[in-house]
Amino acid sequence: MRVLAFLDGTLADPDAAHIRVDDLGLLRGDGIFETILVADGKPRELGPHLDRLARSAAMLDLPKPDLSAFERITRLVIDNWTDAGEIALKLVYTRGVDGDPEAKPTGFALGLPIDPKVIKARAEGVSVVTLDRGFEPTLAEQAPWLLLGAKSLSYAVNMAALREAARRGAADVIFTATDGSVLEGPTSNVVIARGRTLYTPPKNTGILPGTTQAGQYRGAEKAGWTVKVEPLRVADLRSADGVFLSSSVRKITRVHTLDGEPLPDSTEVHAEVAAAYESEYA
Ligand code: PLP
């Protein structure tokens, strides 16, 4: 099933057309979004998702989003979801109609079922290729207009990278900077385990500050792990006890193969790290 609610609080038919063809979100990808996991009827990390929506809006000079309205329509979608199971709940906010000085941003919440491929990957792990993202890790700070680290609707590059992964026989991607350091996945953050310590790359490299990685770190710390934010190299991925892609809908997904080479078996580490993450929402 799918449930759609607009920012003014109205429910709408998700199978009908609603967005104008001259909406800048459509014409230029000029807008932002969030994807929230709803499990057991509860939206995970709702506060951090709304904060990040506001942060992305500020980076794109969009009008400040009405976060209370976004929270209301998030709950409206959840309340109208009658199927069993989890929801992938998208919040979308665009600059609105092109050329209209009175134009108001377009905003909606859309609840979708979880893609079965994602559920399979959570359980079985994924094969990943590293791909060059083509910039230095310092670029985000030098060139804020490139919007690195904003969750903008311009995800065509991220989707192209996933198709390139498929061409290479893999399911996902880990982007690297031109200096060979690890950045993030097209729709995920990278976390590795070494001994009882988790590592993830710093956010000033232009990667998205992940709500899942933050929850994963909180849960791991409570379970006795040490957590660190440090630059990582591809060699660190190969020598790790576990490599994980973290994001709201995929949760903590294990990487079992990197650039065609199997990684050491991390099934047990994954079970432990995933359980620590889940305990944050129990
Ligand atoms: N990095 C990118 C580029 C993403 O698109 C996402 C989520 O889709 C993430 C990281 C992980 O963010 P979150 O854990 O908040 O879902």
GROMACS .gro file of N, CA and C in nm, residues 20 31 49 79 193 230 253:
model
   21
   20ARG      N    1   0.267   1.990  -1.025
   20ARG     CA    2   0.270   2.058  -1.155
   20ARG      C    3   0.398   2.023  -1.231
   31GLY      N    4   1.525   2.071  -0.467
   31GLY     CA    5   1.446   2.043  -0.348
   31GLY      C    6   1.523   1.944  -0.261
   49HIS      N    7   1.582   1.346   1.166
   49HIS     CA    8   1.543   1.359   1.025
   49HIS      C    9   1.488   1.500   0.998
   79ASP      N   10  -0.074   0.693   1.071
   79ASP     CA   11  -0.209   0.661   1.121
   79ASP      C   12  -0.298   0.600   1.013
  193ALA      N   13   3.404  -0.221   1.166
  193ALA     CA   14   3.438  -0.269   1.301
  193ALA      C   15   3.580  -0.322   1.296
  230GLU      N   16   3.694   0.882   1.206
  230GLU     CA   17   3.831   0.898   1.155
  230GLU      C   18   3.832   0.873   1.005
  253THR      N   19   2.345  -0.297   0.711
  253THR     CA   20   2.362  -0.407   0.615
  253THR      C   21   2.511  -0.440   0.602
   0.00000   0.00000   0.00000
